[in-house]
Every structure is written in C-alpha cells, then in structure tokens.
C-alpha cells in the first residue's frame, strides 16, 4: 500500500500518463501545466510551507480579505488538515523534513481529544493523529485517538440515533445534524477496530442509517442540516446553513455525502451504502450546472451561474472519494468513475486552479469557497482543498500500483 520511495517526477508521470484514461467526452482544461511543472510545484510548495510555518502553534487555514495568512487555533474544525497534508507528503515523497513538521503540527492538537463541544473530532484528529498513527505506529497517538473517539460519542443521542453536529444556533435547531458529520464516522470505525468496543460500530450504523433516511431528496441530492427533536427523534427542519437555499444542492455537502457513504461501504460491506454513494455520484455528474472542467460552483443551484464562484475543495473531496469508490464497483462503472476523478485532477493541476509559484503563500489550490452567503472565504485557497487533493493523489498512485501488480 505504501510507496514512499518513488520520486516526484515518477509519481506525476504515473498519475497523468500511465493508464490515466481521461475521458474524451469531458472537455479538458485549457492551459494544463506540464507534468514537470506540477511536480515542481507540489514538492516546492510543501517544502516552502514547512519552512514558513515552522514553530507555529496554530495551523494554516486560508487567506483573509487582505490576502494574508489565516491561522487557526486547535479547536477550529480545519486545524488537522495541514498536519494531514504533511503526513501524506512524508508518505509520498519520503523527505524527513515532512515527518518532523507533521509531528510538531499534529502534537499541538492533543488537547482537542477532550473537546466534546464539537462533532468535528474526526476532521481534526483523524487527519492529523490518524495519519500519524497509520504511518508511525506511535502508541501515544493511538491513545489520543481512542480518547478522541470516546469524547466524540458523548454527542450521540439514542432517541435521535445520531451524533449532534453543532451547539450553536439553538434558536434555529434543537439538535442539528449536518451531512458533513458522515466524515467523522471514520474515526469511530477505527476506534472499533482498535478497542473492539461495539458502541463505536453501532453508533456509526445508526448515524449513517438516519442520515440516509432523512438527509436525501428523491433526486439523491442531500440537505445540509436536519433539525431533530432530541426528545422524540422527529425531524423538525430540513435546511441549509452554507448553501444557497434549503432546497438547493450545496456542493461541498454533496461531496461529504459521497465520501461518507463510500467509507460506510468500506467499513461494513453493506451494499446499501455502496448504492447510496453511486447515486450521489450520478446526481453530481449528471447535474446540468456542473461545468465542463468538473469543478463545481459553490452551490450547484446558485442563481448566478455561470458567474458564481467555484469550489475547488468540493472537487478535491469528490476526486478522493471516487478513487476509492471505483475500487468497489464493476469494471464498467469503475471506468466512468475513474474518468471523472482523473478529469477533476487534471483540472485542479492546471494553472486555472493550481497556485502560481509566485504566490506569496504556500497553498496548493486556489478557488475554494467556504461560506458564500456569509461573505467568508470566497474564491480563495483553503487548506482542506489541499488535504483532499493530496489524498486523491495518493489514492490515484495506489490504484496505478495495484493495476501494475495485477498485470
Ligand atoms: N464542514 C464545514 C464545511 O464543509 O464548510
């Protein structure tokens, strides 16, 4: 599974040239960077990040309105993505400077293991400590992760059958559950495997089944927020918080759902989750407003399309999920799924999205959108886009390697 010894040019060549059947049906992005340029940009940008952020006790998230670096305290939901990028960088490129930086930017998050005020435990701790434990086997990391998982499940309500997402906006929702929360189940499945405590597994199944029943519309798009009554378990609201409208398809929400139900199938082998992931894939890629380069607008139903901002983060999450989903379906479907993932990666690697080497920051991807209607982080680099881009790259490399060994 690991491929630490490959050089960057080899990796990038594998990515774009070896068995990488970009669909001729999908218009290709103009002005794609050369393979050498992408290779240099990825390694150079991450090495630059290591130097710039060395010794910092907050991790990078985005750029503010003046274009200055926005750093976040450990409690922010995005705090684990930068260390996660560094762990993947160490795994792919094998440079020890990435390892040292990954450790220090991970370990500043340790106290979050006790923070029961948020559902974002998985984002924070599994991207950082989770990748760190996977790659180093450090037993202290394992302890931190198990404690994090026990903290997260304090937010589970048996009557509702879900983990509560937010504590804010109590005047709107008594017990909000957002589609993003599917992502935090990965930490709980890991904790089940490590501890054999079935509470983790049972909570994952309950949360996913309730989400499947209540978050999805007939057309397989998802609502962002479901408001439950914590005393009766009844659904009280079907809303959005970050999308254009309650009935619109917020792009990142669709991406979280695709990734979340793909991981549900991985962890359970239950075909109903695979079908759900396939239906989400079909919804996204048959949407009339998905642009030819496959990088979604921030909301697929935003009113000003085609003059709306894109969201590269949604595209990166989708690509990463598709590289996994493609391994679970039959050959005909997997071909289409990989074509979509490869086309997204080609677009994101082009100069239309990949940050110029002259940027005065160290992010990889531009053109993500955080919260459009709050006028926050619009059309800027955001760290979670970089994390899922690197993860997609890693998954792509592994799928190429698997193809090679199967020949
Ligand atoms: N989980 C918050 C977001 O996707 O913006």
Tab-separated table of C-alpha atoms and ligand atoms in Angstrom:
chain	number	residue	atom	x	y	z
A	1	UNK	CA	0.000	0.000	0.000
A	2	UNK	CA	2.857	2.372	0.757
A	3	UNK	CA	5.032	3.834	-1.958
A	4	UNK	CA	7.484	6.093	-0.147
A	5	UNK	CA	10.426	5.565	-2.429
A	6	UNK	CA	9.007	6.934	-5.683
A	7	UNK	CA	10.457	10.206	-6.881
A	8	UNK	CA	8.074	13.078	-7.540
A	9	UNK	CA	8.511	13.109	-11.327
A	10	UNK	CA	7.808	9.370	-11.385
A	11	UNK	CA	4.668	9.852	-9.331
A	12	UNK	CA	3.374	12.638	-11.514
A	13	UNK	CA	4.172	10.721	-14.679
A	14	UNK	CA	2.256	7.753	-13.296
A	15	UNK	CA	-0.597	9.999	-12.413
A	16	UNK	CA	-1.091	11.592	-15.753
A	17	UNK	CA	0.393	9.220	-18.274
A	18	UNK	CA	0.098	5.655	-17.089
A	19	UNK	CA	-3.304	4.144	-17.632
A	20	UNK	CA	-4.867	7.514	-16.901
A	21	UNK	CA	-7.685	7.440	-19.414
A	22	UNK	CA	-9.027	10.963	-19.352
A	23	UNK	CA	-12.434	10.861	-20.941
A	24	UNK	CA	-12.629	12.346	-24.386
A	25	UNK	CA	-16.270	13.113	-23.575
A	26	UNK	CA	-15.231	15.684	-20.975
A	27	UNK	CA	-13.741	18.894	-22.310
A	28	UNK	CA	-10.212	19.152	-20.979
A	29	UNK	CA	-8.977	22.185	-19.175
A	30	UNK	CA	-7.011	24.510	-21.366
A	31	UNK	CA	-3.532	25.599	-20.344
A	32	UNK	CA	-2.796	22.472	-18.279
A	33	UNK	CA	0.572	22.708	-16.589
A	34	UNK	CA	3.252	20.384	-17.821
A	35	UNK	CA	3.968	17.322	-15.716
A	36	UNK	CA	7.330	18.761	-14.674
A	37	UNK	CA	5.708	21.996	-13.583
A	38	UNK	CA	3.119	20.217	-11.439
A	39	UNK	CA	5.819	18.055	-9.920
A	40	UNK	CA	7.989	21.033	-9.049
A	41	UNK	CA	5.042	22.995	-7.748
A	42	UNK	CA	3.791	20.271	-5.379
A	43	UNK	CA	7.164	19.488	-3.819
A	44	UNK	CA	8.295	23.098	-3.769
A	45	UNK	CA	5.083	24.398	-2.243
A	46	UNK	CA	5.025	21.835	0.543
A	47	UNK	CA	8.700	22.341	1.341
A	48	UNK	CA	8.057	26.076	1.393
A	49	UNK	CA	5.150	25.500	3.807
A	50	UNK	CA	7.393	23.544	6.173
A	51	UNK	CA	9.820	26.467	6.409
A	52	UNK	CA	7.157	29.169	6.663
A	53	UNK	CA	5.096	27.508	9.379
A	54	UNK	CA	7.930	26.034	11.446
A	55	UNK	CA	7.392	26.542	15.174
A	56	UNK	CA	3.898	27.976	14.776
A	57	UNK	CA	1.410	26.880	17.413
A	58	UNK	CA	-1.606	27.494	15.163
A	59	UNK	CA	-2.074	25.789	11.809
A	60	UNK	CA	-2.798	27.454	8.443
A	61	UNK	CA	-6.341	27.538	7.146
A	62	UNK	CA	-6.815	30.120	4.394
A	63	UNK	CA	-6.188	33.715	3.349
A	64	UNK	CA	-8.048	36.652	4.854
A	65	UNK	CA	-9.628	39.534	2.926
A	66	UNK	CA	-6.259	41.279	2.611
A	67	UNK	CA	-4.689	38.116	1.243
A	68	UNK	CA	-2.794	37.483	4.496
A	69	UNK	CA	-2.420	34.036	6.023
A	70	UNK	CA	-5.267	32.969	8.299
A	71	UNK	CA	-4.039	30.690	11.107
A	72	UNK	CA	-6.438	28.756	13.315
A	73	UNK	CA	-6.415	27.650	16.936
A	74	UNK	CA	-6.532	23.892	17.550
A	75	UNK	CA	-10.292	23.992	18.247
A	76	UNK	CA	-11.121	25.103	14.688
A	77	UNK	CA	-12.601	22.318	12.539
A	78	UNK	CA	-9.839	22.790	9.948
A	79	UNK	CA	-6.852	22.534	12.322
A	80	UNK	CA	-5.988	18.929	11.381
A	81	UNK	CA	-5.723	19.366	7.630
A	82	UNK	CA	-2.282	20.944	7.464
A	83	UNK	CA	-0.639	18.200	9.549
A	84	UNK	CA	-2.595	15.725	7.419
A	85	UNK	CA	-1.033	17.229	4.270
A	86	UNK	CA	2.404	16.817	5.822
A	87	UNK	CA	1.813	13.159	6.727
A	88	UNK	CA	0.782	12.404	3.145
A	89	UNK	CA	3.781	14.396	1.885
A	90	UNK	CA	6.108	12.297	4.033
A	91	UNK	CA	4.438	9.128	2.823
A	92	UNK	CA	4.654	10.083	-0.854
A	93	UNK	CA	7.987	11.881	-1.023
A	94	UNK	CA	9.845	10.321	1.913
A	95	UNK	CA	11.590	13.541	2.956
A	96	UNK	CA	12.297	13.611	6.704
A	97	UNK	CA	11.592	17.342	6.925
A	98	UNK	CA	7.943	16.487	6.248
A	99	UNK	CA	7.992	13.943	9.077
A	100	UNK	CA	9.378	16.404	11.620
A	101	UNK	CA	6.888	19.076	10.614
A	102	UNK	CA	3.983	16.595	10.586
A	103	UNK	CA	4.788	15.579	14.158
A	104	UNK	CA	5.015	19.093	15.529
A	105	UNK	CA	1.880	20.377	13.749
A	106	UNK	CA	-0.023	17.271	14.910
A	107	UNK	CA	1.035	17.363	18.529
A	108	UNK	CA	-0.226	20.926	19.088
A	109	UNK	CA	-3.743	19.481	18.720
A	110	UNK	CA	-3.542	16.961	21.571
A	111	UNK	CA	-5.917	18.724	23.973
A	112	UNK	CA	-8.679	18.550	21.370
A	113	UNK	CA	-9.115	14.905	22.376
A	114	UNK	CA	-11.139	16.244	25.338
A	115	UNK	CA	-13.191	18.803	23.422
A	116	UNK	CA	-16.751	17.486	23.490
A	117	UNK	CA	-18.307	20.716	22.233
A	118	UNK	CA	-17.962	19.804	18.561
A	119	UNK	CA	-18.635	16.959	16.133
A	120	UNK	CA	-15.525	17.887	14.142
A	121	UNK	CA	-13.298	15.479	16.079
A	122	UNK	CA	-12.730	13.288	13.030
A	123	UNK	CA	-11.639	16.159	10.808
A	124	UNK	CA	-9.261	17.456	13.460
A	125	UNK	CA	-7.840	14.260	14.929
A	126	UNK	CA	-8.111	11.592	12.250
A	127	UNK	CA	-6.462	13.692	9.532
A	128	UNK	CA	-3.595	14.532	11.915
A	129	UNK	CA	-3.143	11.827	14.572
A	130	UNK	CA	-4.912	9.217	12.430
A	131	UNK	CA	-2.482	9.521	9.543
A	132	UNK	CA	0.361	9.851	12.034
A	133	UNK	CA	-0.559	6.600	13.766
A	134	UNK	CA	-1.083	4.804	10.455
A	135	UNK	CA	2.403	5.765	9.348
A	136	UNK	CA	4.435	5.619	12.570
A	137	UNK	CA	2.564	3.231	14.878
A	138	UNK	CA	3.273	5.662	17.740
A	139	UNK	CA	1.313	4.274	20.703
A	140	UNK	CA	0.772	7.691	22.226
A	141	UNK	CA	-1.004	8.722	19.014
A	142	UNK	CA	-3.206	5.661	19.380
A	143	UNK	CA	-4.150	6.666	22.953
A	144	UNK	CA	-5.003	10.182	21.812
A	145	UNK	CA	-7.223	8.819	19.035
A	146	UNK	CA	-9.096	6.432	21.310
A	147	UNK	CA	-9.749	9.191	23.814
A	148	UNK	CA	-10.908	11.443	20.964
A	149	UNK	CA	-13.367	8.797	19.799
A	150	UNK	CA	-14.831	8.351	23.299
A	151	UNK	CA	-15.217	12.129	23.540
A	152	UNK	CA	-16.983	12.300	20.167
A	153	UNK	CA	-19.604	9.712	21.088
A	154	UNK	CA	-20.720	11.782	24.082
A	155	UNK	CA	-22.614	13.736	21.408
A	156	UNK	CA	-24.704	10.723	20.382
A	157	UNK	CA	-28.406	10.815	21.265
A	158	UNK	CA	-30.111	7.411	21.301
A	159	UNK	CA	-33.587	8.771	20.638
A	160	UNK	CA	-32.427	10.628	17.541
A	161	UNK	CA	-29.934	7.924	16.581
A	162	UNK	CA	-27.313	10.493	15.522
A	163	UNK	CA	-24.276	12.406	16.723
A	164	UNK	CA	-25.179	16.041	17.282
A	165	UNK	CA	-23.306	18.391	14.970
A	166	UNK	CA	-23.475	21.926	16.300
A	167	UNK	CA	-24.224	23.539	19.644
A	168	UNK	CA	-24.637	26.996	18.060
A	169	UNK	CA	-27.849	28.440	16.576
A	170	UNK	CA	-30.010	26.934	19.328
A	171	UNK	CA	-32.828	29.275	18.264
A	172	UNK	CA	-32.960	27.530	14.858
A	173	UNK	CA	-32.326	23.866	15.618
A	174	UNK	CA	-32.641	21.864	18.835
A	175	UNK	CA	-30.469	19.023	17.563
A	176	UNK	CA	-28.796	19.786	14.219
A	177	UNK	CA	-27.137	17.045	12.193
A	178	UNK	CA	-25.231	18.095	9.072
A	179	UNK	CA	-24.233	15.920	6.134
A	180	UNK	CA	-20.569	16.789	6.837
A	181	UNK	CA	-20.837	14.708	10.030
A	182	UNK	CA	-20.603	11.492	7.971
A	183	UNK	CA	-16.877	12.222	7.724
A	184	UNK	CA	-16.360	11.833	11.472
A	185	UNK	CA	-17.503	8.198	11.393
A	186	UNK	CA	-14.116	7.123	10.038
A	187	UNK	CA	-12.521	7.837	13.445
A	188	UNK	CA	-15.211	5.753	15.167
A	189	UNK	CA	-14.765	2.759	12.840
A	190	UNK	CA	-11.039	2.920	13.517
A	191	UNK	CA	-11.732	3.021	17.292
A	192	UNK	CA	-13.984	-0.035	16.972
A	193	UNK	CA	-11.206	-1.980	15.253
A	194	UNK	CA	-8.644	-0.958	17.867
A	195	UNK	CA	-10.770	-1.419	21.027
A	196	UNK	CA	-13.379	-3.964	19.937
A	197	UNK	CA	-15.926	-1.794	21.743
A	198	UNK	CA	-19.106	-2.303	19.705
A	199	UNK	CA	-20.531	1.029	20.820
A	200	UNK	CA	-18.452	2.711	18.115
A	201	UNK	CA	-19.700	0.428	15.351
A	202	UNK	CA	-23.329	0.660	16.451
A	203	UNK	CA	-23.227	4.455	16.546
A	204	UNK	CA	-21.773	4.583	13.027
A	205	UNK	CA	-24.537	2.362	11.658
A	206	UNK	CA	-27.268	4.265	13.446
A	207	UNK	CA	-25.943	7.668	12.359
A	208	UNK	CA	-25.489	6.604	8.731
A	209	UNK	CA	-28.909	4.947	8.511
A	210	UNK	CA	-30.678	8.000	9.929
A	211	UNK	CA	-28.724	10.214	7.546
A	212	UNK	CA	-29.687	8.018	4.603
A	213	UNK	CA	-33.340	8.142	5.629
A	214	UNK	CA	-33.611	11.855	6.356
A	215	UNK	CA	-30.920	13.840	4.554
A	216	UNK	CA	-31.618	12.747	0.978
A	217	UNK	CA	-34.123	14.010	-1.543
A	218	UNK	CA	-35.798	11.936	-4.256
A	219	UNK	CA	-33.131	13.050	-6.748
A	220	UNK	CA	-30.325	11.804	-4.400
A	221	UNK	CA	-29.034	15.249	-3.531
A	222	UNK	CA	-28.760	15.990	0.180
A	223	UNK	CA	-29.940	18.657	2.558
A	224	UNK	CA	-27.227	20.297	4.580
A	225	UNK	CA	-28.873	20.432	8.042
A	226	UNK	CA	-31.546	18.179	9.507
A	227	UNK	CA	-33.016	19.549	12.730
A	228	UNK	CA	-34.210	16.764	15.060
A	229	UNK	CA	-36.297	16.892	18.178
A	230	UNK	CA	-33.970	15.348	20.795
A	231	UNK	CA	-36.900	14.156	22.947
A	232	UNK	CA	-38.904	12.392	20.231
A	233	UNK	CA	-36.365	11.883	17.442
A	234	UNK	CA	-38.739	13.528	14.947
A	235	UNK	CA	-37.370	15.557	12.039
A	236	UNK	CA	-38.341	19.201	12.551
A	237	UNK	CA	-36.408	21.029	9.834
A	238	UNK	CA	-34.723	20.274	6.521
A	239	UNK	CA	-32.478	23.275	5.969
A	240	UNK	CA	-29.251	24.653	4.662
A	241	UNK	CA	-26.685	26.743	6.518
A	242	UNK	CA	-23.924	27.135	3.940
A	243	UNK	CA	-25.823	26.531	0.714
A	244	UNK	CA	-27.836	28.919	-1.446
A	245	UNK	CA	-31.292	27.734	-0.303
A	246	UNK	CA	-32.891	24.993	1.763
A	247	UNK	CA	-33.785	23.098	-1.431
A	248	UNK	CA	-30.522	23.705	-3.287
A	249	UNK	CA	-27.561	21.328	-3.600
A	250	UNK	CA	-24.616	22.878	-1.701
A	251	UNK	CA	-21.627	21.383	-3.489
A	252	UNK	CA	-19.423	20.533	-0.541
A	253	UNK	CA	-22.346	18.850	1.172
A	254	UNK	CA	-22.779	16.560	-1.848
A	255	UNK	CA	-19.035	15.841	-1.696
A	256	UNK	CA	-19.130	14.972	2.027
A	257	UNK	CA	-22.047	12.612	1.387
A	258	UNK	CA	-20.251	10.853	-1.469
A	259	UNK	CA	-17.126	10.368	0.621
A	260	UNK	CA	-19.117	9.391	3.732
A	261	UNK	CA	-21.186	6.645	2.129
A	262	UNK	CA	-18.145	5.299	0.302
A	263	UNK	CA	-16.375	4.879	3.626
A	264	UNK	CA	-19.519	3.284	5.091
A	265	UNK	CA	-19.318	0.590	2.417
A	266	UNK	CA	-15.596	0.108	3.037
A	267	UNK	CA	-16.164	-0.420	6.763
A	268	UNK	CA	-19.326	-2.566	6.672
A	269	UNK	CA	-19.520	-4.227	3.241
A	270	UNK	CA	-23.237	-3.379	3.266
A	271	UNK	CA	-24.359	-2.904	-0.332
A	272	UNK	CA	-26.978	-0.284	0.548
A	273	UNK	CA	-24.200	2.195	1.350
A	274	UNK	CA	-22.446	1.460	-1.927
A	275	UNK	CA	-25.701	2.090	-3.804
A	276	UNK	CA	-26.120	5.382	-1.942
A	277	UNK	CA	-22.613	6.500	-2.926
A	278	UNK	CA	-23.248	5.534	-6.548
A	279	UNK	CA	-26.494	7.503	-6.568
A	280	UNK	CA	-24.723	10.588	-5.208
A	281	UNK	CA	-22.065	10.194	-7.912
A	282	UNK	CA	-24.760	10.033	-10.546
A	283	UNK	CA	-26.535	13.097	-9.144
A	284	UNK	CA	-23.379	15.221	-9.196
A	285	UNK	CA	-22.139	14.198	-12.628
A	286	UNK	CA	-25.498	14.456	-14.368
A	287	UNK	CA	-26.237	17.897	-12.930
A	288	UNK	CA	-26.882	20.445	-15.659
A	289	UNK	CA	-24.802	23.062	-13.851
A	290	UNK	CA	-21.638	21.010	-13.425
A	291	UNK	CA	-19.085	22.889	-15.566
A	292	UNK	CA	-17.111	21.132	-18.328
A	293	UNK	CA	-13.929	21.130	-16.218
A	294	UNK	CA	-15.879	19.312	-13.445
A	295	UNK	CA	-15.011	21.849	-10.721
A	296	UNK	CA	-18.410	22.687	-9.183
A	297	UNK	CA	-19.795	26.104	-8.471
A	298	UNK	CA	-20.088	26.591	-4.681
A	299	UNK	CA	-23.732	25.512	-4.948
A	300	UNK	CA	-24.961	23.517	-7.924
A	301	UNK	CA	-28.163	25.604	-7.908
A	302	UNK	CA	-26.595	29.016	-7.247
A	303	UNK	CA	-28.708	31.628	-9.041
A	304	UNK	CA	-25.950	33.481	-10.888
A	305	UNK	CA	-24.349	30.502	-12.643
A	306	UNK	CA	-22.105	30.782	-14.698
A	307	UNK	CA	-20.924	33.878	-12.838
A	308	UNK	CA	-20.736	32.228	-9.409
A	309	UNK	CA	-17.506	31.273	-7.579
A	310	UNK	CA	-16.256	27.713	-7.910
A	311	UNK	CA	-15.362	25.439	-5.027
A	312	UNK	CA	-12.153	23.532	-5.684
A	313	UNK	CA	-12.454	21.898	-2.254
A	314	UNK	CA	-15.633	20.082	-3.317
A	315	UNK	CA	-13.864	18.844	-6.425
A	316	UNK	CA	-10.876	17.549	-4.433
A	317	UNK	CA	-13.123	15.725	-1.930
A	318	UNK	CA	-15.123	14.205	-4.802
A	319	UNK	CA	-11.966	13.060	-6.616
A	320	UNK	CA	-10.572	11.410	-3.498
A	321	UNK	CA	-13.876	9.638	-2.814
A	322	UNK	CA	-14.139	8.467	-6.428
A	323	UNK	CA	-10.687	6.851	-6.405
A	324	UNK	CA	-11.970	4.694	-3.558
A	325	UNK	CA	-15.485	4.165	-4.930
A	326	UNK	CA	-14.010	2.984	-8.228
A	327	UNK	CA	-12.418	0.034	-6.433
A	328	UNK	CA	-15.795	-1.256	-5.205
A	329	UNK	CA	-17.888	-1.286	-8.379
A	330	UNK	CA	-17.854	-3.411	-11.521
A	331	UNK	CA	-15.456	-2.707	-14.379
A	332	UNK	CA	-17.908	-0.725	-16.498
A	333	UNK	CA	-18.882	1.620	-13.686
A	334	UNK	CA	-15.360	1.949	-12.371
A	335	UNK	CA	-14.128	3.144	-15.758
A	336	UNK	CA	-16.561	6.047	-15.685
A	337	UNK	CA	-15.789	6.819	-12.035
A	338	UNK	CA	-12.022	6.905	-12.638
A	339	UNK	CA	-12.522	9.073	-15.719
A	340	UNK	CA	-14.369	11.594	-13.599
A	341	UNK	CA	-11.702	11.512	-10.879
A	342	UNK	CA	-8.883	11.829	-13.407
A	343	UNK	CA	-10.571	14.729	-15.185
A	344	UNK	CA	-11.000	16.585	-11.892
A	345	UNK	CA	-7.336	16.028	-11.046
A	346	UNK	CA	-6.268	17.297	-14.425
A	347	UNK	CA	-8.348	20.435	-13.955
A	348	UNK	CA	-7.067	21.048	-10.427
A	349	UNK	CA	-3.482	20.564	-11.600
A	350	UNK	CA	-3.863	23.151	-14.328
A	351	UNK	CA	-2.894	26.778	-13.928
A	352	UNK	CA	-6.608	27.576	-13.650
A	353	UNK	CA	-6.620	26.145	-10.106
A	354	UNK	CA	-3.068	25.273	-9.057
A	355	UNK	CA	-1.497	28.257	-7.317
A	356	UNK	CA	1.294	30.012	-9.124
A	357	UNK	CA	4.795	29.546	-7.803
A	358	UNK	CA	4.904	33.311	-7.434
A	359	UNK	CA	2.082	33.306	-4.862
A	360	UNK	CA	3.075	34.853	-1.566
A	361	UNK	CA	1.640	31.886	0.335
A	362	UNK	CA	2.208	28.126	0.353
A	363	UNK	CA	-1.219	26.717	-0.548
A	364	UNK	CA	-1.600	24.310	-3.470
A	365	UNK	CA	-5.081	25.057	-4.811
A	366	UNK	CA	-6.928	28.309	-5.383
A	367	UNK	CA	-10.676	28.905	-5.936
A	368	UNK	CA	-12.358	27.300	-2.962
A	369	UNK	CA	-15.396	28.792	-1.292
A	370	UNK	CA	-16.047	28.455	2.435
A	371	UNK	CA	-19.276	30.292	3.299
A	372	UNK	CA	-20.594	32.259	0.341
A	373	UNK	CA	-23.651	33.819	1.956
A	374	UNK	CA	-21.618	34.947	4.968
A	375	UNK	CA	-19.134	36.548	2.614
A	376	UNK	CA	-16.404	34.403	4.134
A	377	UNK	CA	-13.560	32.693	2.250
A	378	UNK	CA	-14.868	33.206	-1.250
A	379	UNK	CA	-12.723	32.079	-4.162
A	380	UNK	CA	-9.564	31.618	-2.089
A	381	UNK	CA	-7.126	28.838	-1.171
A	382	UNK	CA	-8.428	26.757	1.784
A	383	UNK	CA	-6.404	24.051	3.495
A	384	UNK	CA	-8.983	21.270	3.230
A	385	UNK	CA	-8.897	21.543	-0.565
A	386	UNK	CA	-5.143	20.875	-0.389
A	387	UNK	CA	-5.629	17.935	2.003
A	388	UNK	CA	-8.143	16.111	-0.191
A	389	UNK	CA	-6.122	16.932	-3.310
A	390	UNK	CA	-3.066	15.252	-1.789
A	391	UNK	CA	-5.166	12.334	-0.572
A	392	UNK	CA	-6.635	11.932	-4.065
A	393	UNK	CA	-3.120	11.973	-5.497
A	394	UNK	CA	-2.050	9.276	-3.045
A	395	UNK	CA	-5.099	7.141	-3.855
A	396	UNK	CA	-4.508	7.570	-7.557
A	397	UNK	CA	-0.919	6.421	-7.197
A	398	UNK	CA	-2.015	3.374	-5.221
A	399	UNK	CA	-4.631	2.452	-7.793
A	400	UNK	CA	-1.986	2.679	-10.521
A	401	UNK	CA	0.314	0.476	-8.456
A	402	UNK	CA	-2.449	-2.077	-7.951
A	403	UNK	CA	-3.069	-2.142	-11.708
A	404	UNK	CA	0.619	-2.790	-12.298
A	405	UNK	CA	0.805	-5.692	-9.843
A	406	UNK	CA	-2.337	-7.247	-11.322
A	407	UNK	CA	-0.947	-7.354	-14.852
B	1	LIG	N1	-17.640	21.233	7.496
B	1	LIG	C1	-17.787	22.601	7.158
B	1	LIG	C2	-17.648	22.878	5.722
B	1	LIG	O1	-17.608	21.995	4.903
B	1	LIG	O2	-17.571	24.036	5.379
